[in-house]
mmCIF file of N, CA and C in Angstrom:
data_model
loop_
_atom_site.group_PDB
_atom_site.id
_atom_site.type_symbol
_atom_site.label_atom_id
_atom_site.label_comp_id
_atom_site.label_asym_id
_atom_site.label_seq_id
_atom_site.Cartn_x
_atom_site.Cartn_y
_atom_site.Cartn_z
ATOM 1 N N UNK A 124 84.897 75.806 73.096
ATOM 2 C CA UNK A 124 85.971 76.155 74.007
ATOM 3 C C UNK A 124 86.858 74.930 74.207
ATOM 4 N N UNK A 125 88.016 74.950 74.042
ATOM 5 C CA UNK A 125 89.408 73.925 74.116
ATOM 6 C C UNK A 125 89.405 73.265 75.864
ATOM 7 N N UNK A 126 89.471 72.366 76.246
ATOM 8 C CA UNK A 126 89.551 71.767 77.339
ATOM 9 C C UNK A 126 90.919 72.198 77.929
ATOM 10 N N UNK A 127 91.010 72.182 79.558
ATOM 11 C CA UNK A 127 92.200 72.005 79.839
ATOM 12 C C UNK A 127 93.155 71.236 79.089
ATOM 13 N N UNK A 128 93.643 70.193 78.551
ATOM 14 C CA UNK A 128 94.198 69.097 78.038
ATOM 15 C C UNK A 128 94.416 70.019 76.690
ATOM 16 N N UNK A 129 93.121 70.234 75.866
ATOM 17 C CA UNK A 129 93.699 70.634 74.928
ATOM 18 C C UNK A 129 94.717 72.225 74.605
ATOM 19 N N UNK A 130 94.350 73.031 75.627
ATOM 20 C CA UNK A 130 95.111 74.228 75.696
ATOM 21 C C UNK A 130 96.517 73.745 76.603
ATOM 22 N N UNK A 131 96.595 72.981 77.266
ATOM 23 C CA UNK A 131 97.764 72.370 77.605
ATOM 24 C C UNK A 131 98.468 72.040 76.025
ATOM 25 N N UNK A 132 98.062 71.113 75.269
ATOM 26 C CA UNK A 132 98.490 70.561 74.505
ATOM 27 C C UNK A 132 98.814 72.099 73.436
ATOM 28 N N UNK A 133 98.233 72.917 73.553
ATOM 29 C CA UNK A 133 98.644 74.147 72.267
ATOM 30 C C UNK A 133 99.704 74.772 73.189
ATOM 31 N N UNK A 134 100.077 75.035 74.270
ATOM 32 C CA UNK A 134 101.320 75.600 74.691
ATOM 33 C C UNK A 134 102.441 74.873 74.866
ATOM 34 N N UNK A 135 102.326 73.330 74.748
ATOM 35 C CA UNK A 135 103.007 72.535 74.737
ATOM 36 C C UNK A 135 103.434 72.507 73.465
ATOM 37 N N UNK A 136 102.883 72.540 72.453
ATOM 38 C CA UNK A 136 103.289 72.500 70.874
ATOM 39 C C UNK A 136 103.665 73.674 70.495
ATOM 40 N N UNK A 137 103.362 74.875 70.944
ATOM 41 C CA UNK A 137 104.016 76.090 70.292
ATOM 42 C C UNK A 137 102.600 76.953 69.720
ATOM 43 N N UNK A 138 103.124 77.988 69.438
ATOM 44 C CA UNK A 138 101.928 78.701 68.578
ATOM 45 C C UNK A 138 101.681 78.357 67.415
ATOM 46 N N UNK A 139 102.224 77.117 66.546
ATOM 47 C CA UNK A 139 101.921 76.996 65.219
ATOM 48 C C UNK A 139 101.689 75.343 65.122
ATOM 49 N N UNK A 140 101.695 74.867 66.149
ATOM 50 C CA UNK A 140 101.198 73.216 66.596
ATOM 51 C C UNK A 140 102.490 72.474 66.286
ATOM 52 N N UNK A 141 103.278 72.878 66.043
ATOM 53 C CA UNK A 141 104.642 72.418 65.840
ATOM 54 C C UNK A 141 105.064 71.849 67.120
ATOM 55 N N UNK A 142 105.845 70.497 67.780
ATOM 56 C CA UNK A 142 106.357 70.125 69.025
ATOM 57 C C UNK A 142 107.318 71.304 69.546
ATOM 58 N N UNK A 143 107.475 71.515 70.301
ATOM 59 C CA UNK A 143 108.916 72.509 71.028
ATOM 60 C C UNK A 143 110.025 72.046 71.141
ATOM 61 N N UNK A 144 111.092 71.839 71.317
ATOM 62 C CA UNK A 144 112.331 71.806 70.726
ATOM 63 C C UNK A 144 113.348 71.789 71.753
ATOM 64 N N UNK A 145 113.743 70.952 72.550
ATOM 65 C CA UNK A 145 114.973 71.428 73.394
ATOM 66 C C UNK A 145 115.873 72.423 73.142
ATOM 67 N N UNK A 146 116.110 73.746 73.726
ATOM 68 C CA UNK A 146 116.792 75.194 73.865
ATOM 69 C C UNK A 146 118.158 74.531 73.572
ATOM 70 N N UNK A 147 118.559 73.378 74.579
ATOM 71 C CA UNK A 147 119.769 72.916 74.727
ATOM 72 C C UNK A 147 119.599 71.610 75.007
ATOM 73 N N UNK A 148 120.932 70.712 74.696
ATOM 74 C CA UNK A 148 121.278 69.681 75.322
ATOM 75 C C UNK A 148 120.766 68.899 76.624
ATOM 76 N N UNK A 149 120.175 67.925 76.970
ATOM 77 C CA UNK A 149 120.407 67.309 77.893
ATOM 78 C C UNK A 149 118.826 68.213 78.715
ATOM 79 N N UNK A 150 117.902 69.196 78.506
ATOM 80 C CA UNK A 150 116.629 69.371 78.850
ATOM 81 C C UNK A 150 115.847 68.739 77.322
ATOM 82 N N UNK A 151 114.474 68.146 78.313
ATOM 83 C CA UNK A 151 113.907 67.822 76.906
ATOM 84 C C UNK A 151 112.386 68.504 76.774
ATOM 85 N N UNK A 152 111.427 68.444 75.715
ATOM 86 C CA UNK A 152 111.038 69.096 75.246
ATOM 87 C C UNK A 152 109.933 69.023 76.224
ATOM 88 N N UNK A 153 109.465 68.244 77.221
ATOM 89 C CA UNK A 153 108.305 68.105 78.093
ATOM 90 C C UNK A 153 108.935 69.103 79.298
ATOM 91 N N UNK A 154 109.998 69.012 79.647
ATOM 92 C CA UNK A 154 110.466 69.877 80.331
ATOM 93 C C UNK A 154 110.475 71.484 80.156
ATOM 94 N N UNK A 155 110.594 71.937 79.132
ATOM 95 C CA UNK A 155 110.181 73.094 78.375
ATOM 96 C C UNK A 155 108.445 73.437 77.895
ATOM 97 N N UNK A 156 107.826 72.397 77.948
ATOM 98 C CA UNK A 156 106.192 72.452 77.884
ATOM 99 C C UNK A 156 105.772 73.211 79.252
ATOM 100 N N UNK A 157 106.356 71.956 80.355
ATOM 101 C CA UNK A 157 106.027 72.513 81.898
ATOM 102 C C UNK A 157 105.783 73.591 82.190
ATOM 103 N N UNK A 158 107.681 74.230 81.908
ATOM 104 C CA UNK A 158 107.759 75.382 81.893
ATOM 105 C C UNK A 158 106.647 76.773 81.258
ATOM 106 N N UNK A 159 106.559 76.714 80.264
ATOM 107 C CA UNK A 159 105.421 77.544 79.372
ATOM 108 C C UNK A 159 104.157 77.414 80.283
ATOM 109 N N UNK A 160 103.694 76.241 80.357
ATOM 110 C CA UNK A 160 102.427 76.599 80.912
ATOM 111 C C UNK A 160 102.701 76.808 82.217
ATOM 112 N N UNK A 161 103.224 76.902 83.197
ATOM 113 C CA UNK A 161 103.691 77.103 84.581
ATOM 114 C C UNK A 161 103.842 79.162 83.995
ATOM 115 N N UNK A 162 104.576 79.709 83.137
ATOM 116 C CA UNK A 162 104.400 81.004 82.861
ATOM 117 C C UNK A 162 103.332 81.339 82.275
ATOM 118 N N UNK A 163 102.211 81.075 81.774
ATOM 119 C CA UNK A 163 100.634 80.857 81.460
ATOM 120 C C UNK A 163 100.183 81.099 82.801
ATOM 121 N N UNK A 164 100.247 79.706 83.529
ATOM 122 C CA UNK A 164 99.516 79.734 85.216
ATOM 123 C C UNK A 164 99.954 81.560 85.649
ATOM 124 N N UNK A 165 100.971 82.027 85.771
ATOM 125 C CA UNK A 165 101.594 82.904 86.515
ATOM 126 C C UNK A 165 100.921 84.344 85.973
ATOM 127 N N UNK A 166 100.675 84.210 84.597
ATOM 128 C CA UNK A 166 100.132 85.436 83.873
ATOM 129 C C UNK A 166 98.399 85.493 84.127
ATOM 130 N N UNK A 167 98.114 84.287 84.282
ATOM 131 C CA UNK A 167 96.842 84.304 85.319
ATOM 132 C C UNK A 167 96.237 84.607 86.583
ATOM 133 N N UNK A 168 97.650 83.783 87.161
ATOM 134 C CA UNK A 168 97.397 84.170 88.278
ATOM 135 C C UNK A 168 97.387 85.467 88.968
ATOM 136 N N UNK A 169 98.435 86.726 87.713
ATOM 137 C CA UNK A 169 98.064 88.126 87.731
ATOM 138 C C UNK A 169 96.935 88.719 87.791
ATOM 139 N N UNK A 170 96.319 88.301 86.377
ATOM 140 C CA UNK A 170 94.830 88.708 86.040
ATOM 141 C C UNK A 170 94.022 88.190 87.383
ATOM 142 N N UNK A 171 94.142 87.057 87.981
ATOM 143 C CA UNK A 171 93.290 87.056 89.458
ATOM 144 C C UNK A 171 93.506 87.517 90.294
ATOM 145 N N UNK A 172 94.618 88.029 90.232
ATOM 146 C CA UNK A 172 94.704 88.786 91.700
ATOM 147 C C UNK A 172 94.655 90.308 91.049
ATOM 148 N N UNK A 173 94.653 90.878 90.489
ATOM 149 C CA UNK A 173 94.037 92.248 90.052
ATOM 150 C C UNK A 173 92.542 92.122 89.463
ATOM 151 N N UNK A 174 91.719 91.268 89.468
ATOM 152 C CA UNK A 174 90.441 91.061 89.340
ATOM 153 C C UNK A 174 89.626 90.995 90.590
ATOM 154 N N UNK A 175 90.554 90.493 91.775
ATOM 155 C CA UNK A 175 90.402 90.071 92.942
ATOM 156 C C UNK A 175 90.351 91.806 93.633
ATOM 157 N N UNK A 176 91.252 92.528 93.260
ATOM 158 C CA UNK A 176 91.271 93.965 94.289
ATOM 159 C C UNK A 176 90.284 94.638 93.575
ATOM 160 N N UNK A 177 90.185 94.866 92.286
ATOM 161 C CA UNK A 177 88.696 95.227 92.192
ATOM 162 C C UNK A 177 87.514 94.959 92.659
ATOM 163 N N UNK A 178 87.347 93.851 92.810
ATOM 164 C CA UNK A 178 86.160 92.764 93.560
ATOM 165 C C UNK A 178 86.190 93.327 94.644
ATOM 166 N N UNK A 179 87.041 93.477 95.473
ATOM 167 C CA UNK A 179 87.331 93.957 96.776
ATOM 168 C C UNK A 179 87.370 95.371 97.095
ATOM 169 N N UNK A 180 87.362 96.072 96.129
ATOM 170 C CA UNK A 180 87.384 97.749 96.007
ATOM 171 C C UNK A 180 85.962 97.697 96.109
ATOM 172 N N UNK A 181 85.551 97.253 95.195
ATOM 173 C CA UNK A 181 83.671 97.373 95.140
ATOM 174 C C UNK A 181 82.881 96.684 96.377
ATOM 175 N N UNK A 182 83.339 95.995 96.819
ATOM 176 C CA UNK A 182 83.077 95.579 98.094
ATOM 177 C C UNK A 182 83.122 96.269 99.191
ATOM 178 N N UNK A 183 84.222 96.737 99.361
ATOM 179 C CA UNK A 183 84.245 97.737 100.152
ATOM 180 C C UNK A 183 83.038 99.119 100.350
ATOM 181 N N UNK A 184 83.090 99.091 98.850
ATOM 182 C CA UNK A 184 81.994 100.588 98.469
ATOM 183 C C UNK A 184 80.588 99.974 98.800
ATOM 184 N N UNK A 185 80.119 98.515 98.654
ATOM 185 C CA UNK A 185 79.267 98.495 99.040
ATOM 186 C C UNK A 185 79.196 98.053 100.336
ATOM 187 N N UNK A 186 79.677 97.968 101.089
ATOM 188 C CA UNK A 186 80.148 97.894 102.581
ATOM 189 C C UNK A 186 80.190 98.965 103.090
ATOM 190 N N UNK A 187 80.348 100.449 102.966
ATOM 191 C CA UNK A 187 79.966 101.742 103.401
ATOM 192 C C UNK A 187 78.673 101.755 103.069
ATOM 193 N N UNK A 188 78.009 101.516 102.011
ATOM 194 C CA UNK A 188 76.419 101.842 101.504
ATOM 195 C C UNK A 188 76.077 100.838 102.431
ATOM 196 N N UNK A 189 76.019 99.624 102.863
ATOM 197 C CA UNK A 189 75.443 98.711 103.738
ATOM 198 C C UNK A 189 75.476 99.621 105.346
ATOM 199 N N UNK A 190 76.710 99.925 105.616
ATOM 200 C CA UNK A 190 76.713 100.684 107.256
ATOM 201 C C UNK A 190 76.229 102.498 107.191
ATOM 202 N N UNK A 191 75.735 102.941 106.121
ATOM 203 C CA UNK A 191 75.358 103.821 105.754
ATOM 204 C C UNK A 191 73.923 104.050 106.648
ATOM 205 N N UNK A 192 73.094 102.984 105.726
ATOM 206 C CA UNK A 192 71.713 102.333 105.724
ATOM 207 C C UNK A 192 71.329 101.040 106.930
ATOM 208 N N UNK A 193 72.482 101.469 107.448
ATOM 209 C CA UNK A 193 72.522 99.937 108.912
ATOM 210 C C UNK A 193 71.903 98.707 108.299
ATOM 211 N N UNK A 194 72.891 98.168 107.265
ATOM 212 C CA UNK A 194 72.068 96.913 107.139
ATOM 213 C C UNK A 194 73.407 95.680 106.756
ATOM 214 N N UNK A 195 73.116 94.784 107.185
ATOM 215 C CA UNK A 195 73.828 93.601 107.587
ATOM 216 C C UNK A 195 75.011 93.626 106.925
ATOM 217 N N UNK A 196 76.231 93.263 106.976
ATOM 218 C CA UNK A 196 77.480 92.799 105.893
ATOM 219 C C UNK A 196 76.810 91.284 105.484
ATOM 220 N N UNK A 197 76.338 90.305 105.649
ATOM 221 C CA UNK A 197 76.500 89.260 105.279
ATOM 222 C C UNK A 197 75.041 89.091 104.807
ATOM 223 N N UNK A 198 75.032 88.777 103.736
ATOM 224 C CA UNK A 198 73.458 88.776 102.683
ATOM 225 C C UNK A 198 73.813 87.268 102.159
ATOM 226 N N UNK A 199 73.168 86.261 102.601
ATOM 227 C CA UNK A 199 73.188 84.969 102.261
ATOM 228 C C UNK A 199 72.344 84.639 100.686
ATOM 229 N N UNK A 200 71.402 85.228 100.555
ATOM 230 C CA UNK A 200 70.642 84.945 99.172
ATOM 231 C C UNK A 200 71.610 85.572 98.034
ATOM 232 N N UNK A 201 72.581 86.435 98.322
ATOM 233 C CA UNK A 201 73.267 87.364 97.421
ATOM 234 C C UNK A 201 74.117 86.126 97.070
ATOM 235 N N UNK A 202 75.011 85.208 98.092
ATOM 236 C CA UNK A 202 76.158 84.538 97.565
ATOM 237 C C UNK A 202 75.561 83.726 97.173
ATOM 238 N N UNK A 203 74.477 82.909 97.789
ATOM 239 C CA UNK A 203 73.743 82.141 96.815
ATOM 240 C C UNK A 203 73.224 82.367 95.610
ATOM 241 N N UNK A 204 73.018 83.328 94.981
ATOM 242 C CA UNK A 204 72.660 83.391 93.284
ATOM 243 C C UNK A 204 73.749 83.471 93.276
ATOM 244 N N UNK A 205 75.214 84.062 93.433
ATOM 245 C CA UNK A 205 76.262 84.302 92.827
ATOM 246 C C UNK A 205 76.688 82.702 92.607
ATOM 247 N N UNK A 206 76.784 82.082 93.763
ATOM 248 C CA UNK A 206 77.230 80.604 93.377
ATOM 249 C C UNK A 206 76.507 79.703 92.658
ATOM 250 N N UNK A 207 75.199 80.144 92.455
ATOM 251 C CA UNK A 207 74.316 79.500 91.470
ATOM 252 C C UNK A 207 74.524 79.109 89.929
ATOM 253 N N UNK A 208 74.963 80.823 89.944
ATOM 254 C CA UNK A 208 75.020 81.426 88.363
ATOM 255 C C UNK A 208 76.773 81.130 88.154
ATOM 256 N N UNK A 209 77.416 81.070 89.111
ATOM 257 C CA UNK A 209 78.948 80.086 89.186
ATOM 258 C C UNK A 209 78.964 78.575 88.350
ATOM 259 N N UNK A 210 78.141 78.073 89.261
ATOM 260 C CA UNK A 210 77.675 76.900 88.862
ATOM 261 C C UNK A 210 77.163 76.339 87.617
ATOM 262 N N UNK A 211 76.554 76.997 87.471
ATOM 263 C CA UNK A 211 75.955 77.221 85.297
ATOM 264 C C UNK A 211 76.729 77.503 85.019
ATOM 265 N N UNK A 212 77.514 78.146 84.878
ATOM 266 C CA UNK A 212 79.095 78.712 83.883
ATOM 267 C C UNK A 212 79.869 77.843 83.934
ATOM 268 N N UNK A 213 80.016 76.699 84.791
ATOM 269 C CA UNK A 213 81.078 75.434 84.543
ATOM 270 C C UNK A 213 80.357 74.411 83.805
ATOM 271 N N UNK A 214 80.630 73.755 83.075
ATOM 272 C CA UNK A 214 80.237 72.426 82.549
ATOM 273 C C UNK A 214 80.761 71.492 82.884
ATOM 274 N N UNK A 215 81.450 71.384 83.744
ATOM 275 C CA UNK A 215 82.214 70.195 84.830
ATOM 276 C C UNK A 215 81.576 70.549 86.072
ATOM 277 N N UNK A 216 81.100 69.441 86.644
ATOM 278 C CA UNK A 216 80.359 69.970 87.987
ATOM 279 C C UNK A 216 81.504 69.665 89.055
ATOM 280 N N UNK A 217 82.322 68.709 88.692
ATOM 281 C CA UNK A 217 83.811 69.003 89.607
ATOM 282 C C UNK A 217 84.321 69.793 89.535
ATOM 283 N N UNK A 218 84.712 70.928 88.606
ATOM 284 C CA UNK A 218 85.329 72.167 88.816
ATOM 285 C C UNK A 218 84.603 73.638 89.385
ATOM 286 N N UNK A 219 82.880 72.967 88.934
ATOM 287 C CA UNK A 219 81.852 73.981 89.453
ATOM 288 C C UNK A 219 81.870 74.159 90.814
ATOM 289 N N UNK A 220 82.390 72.730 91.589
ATOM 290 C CA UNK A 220 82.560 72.924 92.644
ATOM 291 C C UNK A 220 83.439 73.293 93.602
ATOM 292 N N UNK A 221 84.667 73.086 93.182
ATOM 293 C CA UNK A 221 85.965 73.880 93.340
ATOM 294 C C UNK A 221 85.918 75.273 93.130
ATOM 295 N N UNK A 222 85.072 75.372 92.083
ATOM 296 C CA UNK A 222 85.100 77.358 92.177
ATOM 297 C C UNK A 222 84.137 77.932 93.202
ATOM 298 N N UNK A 223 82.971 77.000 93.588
ATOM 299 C CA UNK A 223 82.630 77.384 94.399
ATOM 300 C C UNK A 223 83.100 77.930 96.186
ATOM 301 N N UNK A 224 84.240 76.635 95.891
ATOM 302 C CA UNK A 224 84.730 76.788 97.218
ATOM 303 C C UNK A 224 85.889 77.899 97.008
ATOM 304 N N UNK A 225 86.188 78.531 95.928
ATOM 305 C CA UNK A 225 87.449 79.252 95.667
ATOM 306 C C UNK A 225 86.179 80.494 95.974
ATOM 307 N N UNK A 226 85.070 80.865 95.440
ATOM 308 C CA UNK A 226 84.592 81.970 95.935
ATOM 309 C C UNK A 226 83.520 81.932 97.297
ATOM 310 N N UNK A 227 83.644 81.008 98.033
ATOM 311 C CA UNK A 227 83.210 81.020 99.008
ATOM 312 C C UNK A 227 84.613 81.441 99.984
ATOM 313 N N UNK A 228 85.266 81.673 99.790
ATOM 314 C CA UNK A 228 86.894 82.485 100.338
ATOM 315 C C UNK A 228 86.826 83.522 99.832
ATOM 316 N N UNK A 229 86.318 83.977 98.873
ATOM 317 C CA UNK A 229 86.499 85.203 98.586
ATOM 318 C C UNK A 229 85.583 85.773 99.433
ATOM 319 N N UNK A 230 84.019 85.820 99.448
ATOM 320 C CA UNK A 230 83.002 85.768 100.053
ATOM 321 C C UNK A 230 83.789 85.993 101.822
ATOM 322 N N UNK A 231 84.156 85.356 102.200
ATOM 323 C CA UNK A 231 84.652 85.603 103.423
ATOM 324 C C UNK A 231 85.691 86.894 103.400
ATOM 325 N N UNK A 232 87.341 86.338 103.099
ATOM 326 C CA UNK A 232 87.484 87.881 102.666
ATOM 327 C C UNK A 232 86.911 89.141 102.503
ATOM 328 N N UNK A 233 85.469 89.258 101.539
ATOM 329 C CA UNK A 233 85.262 90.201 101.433
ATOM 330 C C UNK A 233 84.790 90.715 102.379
ATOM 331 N N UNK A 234 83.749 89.861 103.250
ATOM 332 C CA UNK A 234 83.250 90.542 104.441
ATOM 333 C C UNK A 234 83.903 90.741 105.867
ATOM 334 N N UNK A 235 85.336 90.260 105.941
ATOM 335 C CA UNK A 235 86.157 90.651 106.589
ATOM 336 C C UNK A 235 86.472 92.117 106.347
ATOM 337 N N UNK A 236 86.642 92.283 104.691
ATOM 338 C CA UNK A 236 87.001 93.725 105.033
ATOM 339 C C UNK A 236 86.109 94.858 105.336
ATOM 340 N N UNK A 237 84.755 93.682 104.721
ATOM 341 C CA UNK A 237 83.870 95.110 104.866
ATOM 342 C C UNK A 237 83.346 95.454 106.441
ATOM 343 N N UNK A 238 83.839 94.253 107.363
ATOM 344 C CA UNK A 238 83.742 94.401 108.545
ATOM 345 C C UNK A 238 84.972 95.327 109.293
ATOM 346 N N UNK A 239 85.791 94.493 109.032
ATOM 347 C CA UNK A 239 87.357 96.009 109.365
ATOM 348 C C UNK A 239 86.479 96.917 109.176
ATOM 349 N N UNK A 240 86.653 97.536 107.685
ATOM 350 C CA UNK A 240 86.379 98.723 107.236
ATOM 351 C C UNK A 240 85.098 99.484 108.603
ATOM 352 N N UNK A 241 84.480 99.087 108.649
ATOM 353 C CA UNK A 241 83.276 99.576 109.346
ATOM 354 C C UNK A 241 83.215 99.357 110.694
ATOM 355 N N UNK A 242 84.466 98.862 111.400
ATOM 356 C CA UNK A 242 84.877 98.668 112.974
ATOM 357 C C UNK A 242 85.750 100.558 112.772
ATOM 358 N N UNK A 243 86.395 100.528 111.641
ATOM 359 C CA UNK A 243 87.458 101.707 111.411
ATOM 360 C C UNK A 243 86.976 103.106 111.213
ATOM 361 N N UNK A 244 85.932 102.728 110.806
ATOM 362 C CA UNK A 244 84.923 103.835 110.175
ATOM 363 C C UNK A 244 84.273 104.889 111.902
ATOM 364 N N UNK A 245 83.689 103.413 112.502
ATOM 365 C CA UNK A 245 82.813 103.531 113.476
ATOM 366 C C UNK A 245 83.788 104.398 114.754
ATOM 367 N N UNK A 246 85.021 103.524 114.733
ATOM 368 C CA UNK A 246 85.869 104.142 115.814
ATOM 369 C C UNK A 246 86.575 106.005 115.567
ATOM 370 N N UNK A 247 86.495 105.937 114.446
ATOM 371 C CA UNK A 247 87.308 106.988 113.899
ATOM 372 C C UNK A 247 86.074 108.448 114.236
ATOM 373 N N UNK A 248 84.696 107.927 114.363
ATOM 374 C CA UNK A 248 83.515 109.170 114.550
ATOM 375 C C UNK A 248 83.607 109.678 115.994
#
């Protein structure tokens, strides 16, 4: 798998490793790199946030099955393997840990809604 740096460096060069080319006059070609990967970041940052409402759809569903069965929204051993098995999937333990803290927000989020959800549920009977 290509490092940050190096997938920087392939959108910076183009799809054929060729440098990129000032469009025009007077922008130069690092300026046009930026750009590309800044529209990279953005096409990601799609895929996370529609990865994110799924996450959160299913959350929800299991957030009715939890107040179904009266049993807690917040399951601490659950986020702990999840951040475990987080943790093994990075090979940078500085970024392992940044994702941790990126899904320890999610983790909250989610049980915000699954708490809404089940304040909404409860009032509505």
């Amino acid at each position: 798998m290509a490092s940050v740096g190096e997938e920087a460096s392939v959108v910076a060069n183009g799809q054929n490793g060729e440098p990129l080319v000032s469009p025009r006059p007077g922008v130069d070609s690092n300026h046009v790199a930026v750009n590309l990967m800044r529209e990279e970041i953005d096409r990601i940052d799609q895929q996370i946030v529609d990865s994110l409402q799924k996450r959160f759809a299913l959350s929800l569903a299991i957030g009715e099955a939890k107040m179904a069965s009266d049993e807690e929204v917040y399951v601490p051993w659950r986020e702990e393997l999840i951040l475990s098995k987080l943790k093994a999937s990075c090979a940078d333990s500085e970024k392992a840990d940044s994702v941790c803290q990126v899904y320890k927000a999610v983790f909250e989020a989610s049980r915000k809604l699954q708490r809404r959800e089940s304040l909404v549920k409860r009032e509505n009977k």
